[in-house]
């Protein structure tokens, strides 16, 4: 099977001890030891002050990674189609809404309701980037990163357009937290293109195959188990190392995603 082909560049990430791509690259490549440190999520400079005040942690997390990827790729943000992938969505906001509904008055904040939809991060991105390009927001439990990457690559290969892909997740709140444990905030983003660009790091070949398979062993397994979006770390580590790699992720109950990384 030939698979789906695209090129990857414009990398960004934000997670524990991984504050940005430039500082994280030697850590991911194994040249510098990883040291745990809480991620610092900046306010989204791309938004006007009024919109910025309305954003939640999850939105700020996604926009930080997406903005970093676009800047690194050297492309206009409004020129990119987007795929945003998250397992939890804005779980903290959803939890706050449920608390409000359980209160005697049952009043829900309009801002919280506005932020509770699964495509809130994509919506804020469209506002900040002045983009009218198509956008897809995906949720697939533990496999959101793998499905989102596949979706973005298919758009690139099928329509010949560049796509911004962002995977992000943050801990859930209150009684929801034990339902889907998420240990820390994490986000990554990249720009996928049909042809190489000056920002290209590697070529990718993706294959969606029947038959489940566990993820390949990785030194980043512990972090990957703490946040669904951090399942991207084996790919990011391969890109940081700069060599060829064969990676696999489980995808739903009876399938898998295989990715071949080829240096450019």
XYZ file of C-alpha atoms in Angstrom:
264
model
C 0.000 0.000 0.000
C 1.501 3.331 -1.085
C -0.083 5.446 1.641
C -0.670 9.183 1.951
C 2.307 11.470 1.343
C 3.022 14.958 2.671
C 5.822 17.089 4.089
C 6.049 18.379 7.636
C 7.583 21.579 8.952
C 6.813 24.603 11.069
C 7.008 22.652 14.314
C 5.860 23.889 17.718
C 5.086 22.336 21.077
C 4.357 23.315 24.659
C 4.438 20.889 27.565
C 6.219 19.979 30.807
C 9.924 20.719 30.379
C 9.301 21.350 26.665
C 8.656 25.093 26.368
C 9.065 25.480 22.587
C 10.526 23.663 19.594
C 13.909 25.424 19.640
C 14.563 24.613 23.302
C 12.981 21.167 23.110
C 14.759 19.899 20.001
C 18.030 18.868 21.742
C 16.007 17.293 24.553
C 13.847 15.305 22.150
C 16.938 14.235 20.207
C 18.482 12.856 23.408
C 21.381 15.309 23.533
C 20.144 17.132 26.653
C 18.355 15.487 29.606
C 14.689 16.299 30.082
C 13.906 18.254 33.256
C 10.357 18.529 34.491
C 8.968 22.057 34.630
C 5.362 23.241 34.404
C 4.415 24.672 31.012
C 3.865 28.414 30.874
C 0.931 29.171 28.580
C 1.069 32.724 27.178
C -1.946 34.900 26.365
C -2.809 34.810 22.650
C -1.244 37.911 21.120
C -3.171 37.290 17.891
C -6.462 38.216 19.595
C -7.784 41.631 20.502
C -7.847 42.351 24.258
C -11.605 41.756 24.537
C -11.381 38.328 22.901
C -8.178 37.523 24.773
C -9.900 37.961 28.134
C -12.555 35.419 27.155
C -10.122 32.636 26.328
C -9.667 29.634 28.582
C -6.464 27.733 29.345
C -7.242 25.191 26.626
C -7.761 27.851 23.958
C -4.580 29.680 24.980
C -2.681 26.386 24.888
C -3.863 25.524 21.370
C -3.287 29.019 20.010
C 0.236 29.145 21.455
C 1.223 25.989 19.587
C -0.624 26.899 16.386
C 0.892 30.394 16.291
C 4.373 28.993 16.881
C 3.994 26.502 14.045
C 2.806 29.100 11.550
C 5.612 31.482 12.507
C 8.196 28.715 12.121
C 6.746 27.721 8.754
C 6.925 31.284 7.482
C 3.432 31.238 6.013
C 0.437 33.528 6.323
C -1.967 32.070 8.903
C -5.015 33.011 6.846
C -3.733 30.851 3.958
C -3.964 27.562 5.861
C -6.760 25.085 6.289
C -6.776 23.778 9.857
C -7.319 20.574 11.781
C -7.589 20.817 15.575
C -7.590 17.578 17.592
C -8.414 17.236 21.285
C -9.636 14.400 23.468
C -11.007 16.510 26.323
C -12.002 19.681 24.532
C -12.429 22.402 27.134
C -13.189 20.058 30.017
C -12.655 22.714 32.668
C -15.335 24.911 31.100
C -17.714 21.976 30.683
C -17.157 21.091 34.348
C -17.914 24.659 35.409
C -21.134 24.619 33.381
C -22.222 21.369 35.007
C -21.508 22.878 38.441
C -23.636 25.892 37.511
C -26.499 23.697 36.342
C -26.390 21.821 39.647
C -26.589 25.070 41.635
C -29.989 26.311 42.894
C -30.289 29.102 40.302
C -28.914 26.983 37.431
C -27.533 30.010 35.598
C -24.779 29.417 33.035
C -22.283 32.097 32.035
C -22.690 33.014 28.335
C -18.905 33.169 27.994
C -18.522 29.682 29.438
C -21.194 28.335 27.115
C -19.445 30.017 24.179
C -16.173 28.299 25.120
C -17.669 24.867 25.796
C -18.035 23.761 22.170
C -15.385 21.390 20.826
C -14.317 23.793 18.082
C -13.769 26.781 20.388
C -10.002 26.791 19.786
C -10.537 26.597 16.027
C -13.028 29.452 16.236
C -10.647 31.709 18.112
C -7.924 30.798 15.606
C -10.190 31.848 12.740
C -10.881 35.163 14.477
C -7.232 35.882 15.258
C -5.885 34.743 11.893
C -8.698 36.408 9.901
C -9.115 33.054 8.208
C -12.089 31.839 6.214
C -10.399 28.574 5.228
C -12.048 25.228 6.073
C -11.461 23.974 9.605
C -12.117 20.601 11.213
C -12.159 19.870 14.957
C -11.724 16.226 15.917
C -12.131 14.258 19.138
C -11.229 10.568 19.306
C -10.566 9.765 22.986
C -6.961 8.557 23.370
C -6.412 8.467 19.609
C -7.168 12.112 18.811
C -3.581 12.888 17.772
C -3.355 9.945 15.377
C -6.743 10.610 13.794
C -6.084 14.341 13.532
C -2.711 13.784 11.855
C -4.307 11.375 9.390
C -7.128 13.833 8.637
C -4.680 16.681 8.011
C -2.438 14.542 5.787
C -5.406 13.355 3.718
C -6.457 16.969 3.121
C -2.936 17.857 1.989
C -2.618 14.878 -0.337
C -6.175 14.959 -1.625
C -6.516 18.666 -2.361
C -2.907 19.792 -2.676
C -3.260 22.468 0.015
C -1.169 23.302 3.107
C -2.806 22.432 6.426
C -2.088 23.552 9.971
C -2.511 20.640 12.390
C -2.751 21.218 16.147
C -3.252 18.602 18.878
C -3.870 19.798 22.422
C -5.295 18.707 25.761
C -5.434 19.933 29.342
C -6.617 18.309 32.581
C -10.319 17.965 33.230
C -11.849 19.563 36.306
C -13.706 18.323 39.364
C -15.631 15.054 39.161
C -14.828 14.715 35.448
C -11.085 14.359 36.101
C -11.109 10.661 37.119
C -13.179 9.797 34.047
C -10.279 10.612 31.725
C -7.094 11.318 33.702
C -4.910 13.952 32.070
C -1.845 14.878 34.086
C -0.710 18.149 32.509
C -1.363 20.586 29.644
C 0.295 19.732 26.329
C 0.007 20.983 22.761
C 1.856 20.485 19.508
C 1.361 21.907 16.050
C 2.878 21.608 12.606
C 2.281 22.701 9.045
C 1.818 19.933 6.478
C 2.437 20.736 2.812
C 2.117 18.829 -0.470
C 5.639 19.811 -1.588
C 8.857 20.640 0.306
C 9.329 24.210 1.529
C 12.301 25.948 3.186
C 10.749 25.023 6.563
C 10.300 21.313 5.740
C 11.821 18.905 8.272
C 10.865 15.578 6.712
C 8.558 13.739 4.359
C 5.800 11.601 5.851
C 4.039 8.547 4.482
C 0.927 7.576 6.442
C -0.980 4.308 6.213
C -4.307 3.574 7.899
C -4.321 -0.202 8.302
C -6.658 -2.802 9.803
C -5.558 -4.627 12.913
C -4.862 -2.898 16.188
C -1.299 -2.464 17.390
C 0.252 -0.962 20.511
C 2.297 2.175 20.138
C 5.976 1.509 19.549
C 8.185 1.704 22.669
C 9.483 5.211 23.256
C 11.585 6.969 25.906
C 8.706 9.452 26.013
C 6.129 6.835 26.936
C 5.547 8.141 30.462
C 4.746 11.635 29.219
C 2.665 10.230 26.379
C 0.551 8.338 28.900
C -0.138 11.581 30.792
C -1.843 13.453 27.963
C -3.403 12.207 24.694
C -1.799 15.044 22.709
C 1.610 14.007 24.055
C 1.279 10.819 22.009
C 2.829 13.024 19.343
C 6.196 12.892 21.145
C 7.627 9.896 19.221
C 7.051 11.800 15.968
C 8.528 14.994 17.387
C 11.529 13.050 18.705
C 12.107 11.481 15.285
C 11.973 14.905 13.639
C 14.379 16.319 16.222
C 16.834 13.471 15.617
C 16.694 14.106 11.884
C 16.836 10.492 10.722
C 14.455 7.993 9.210
C 11.896 6.390 11.511
C 8.960 3.989 11.423
C 6.216 4.812 13.927
C 2.855 3.288 14.800
C -0.149 4.409 16.844
C -3.306 2.466 17.697
C -6.376 3.969 16.060
C -9.787 3.072 17.452
C -10.408 -0.553 18.414
C -9.259 -2.475 15.376
C -6.928 -0.296 13.317
C -3.593 1.436 13.456
C -1.759 4.373 11.906
C 1.716 3.699 10.558
C 3.948 6.661 9.710
C 7.252 6.543 7.839
C 9.509 9.555 8.457
C 12.064 10.292 5.723
C 14.617 13.116 6.053
C 14.553 15.803 3.368
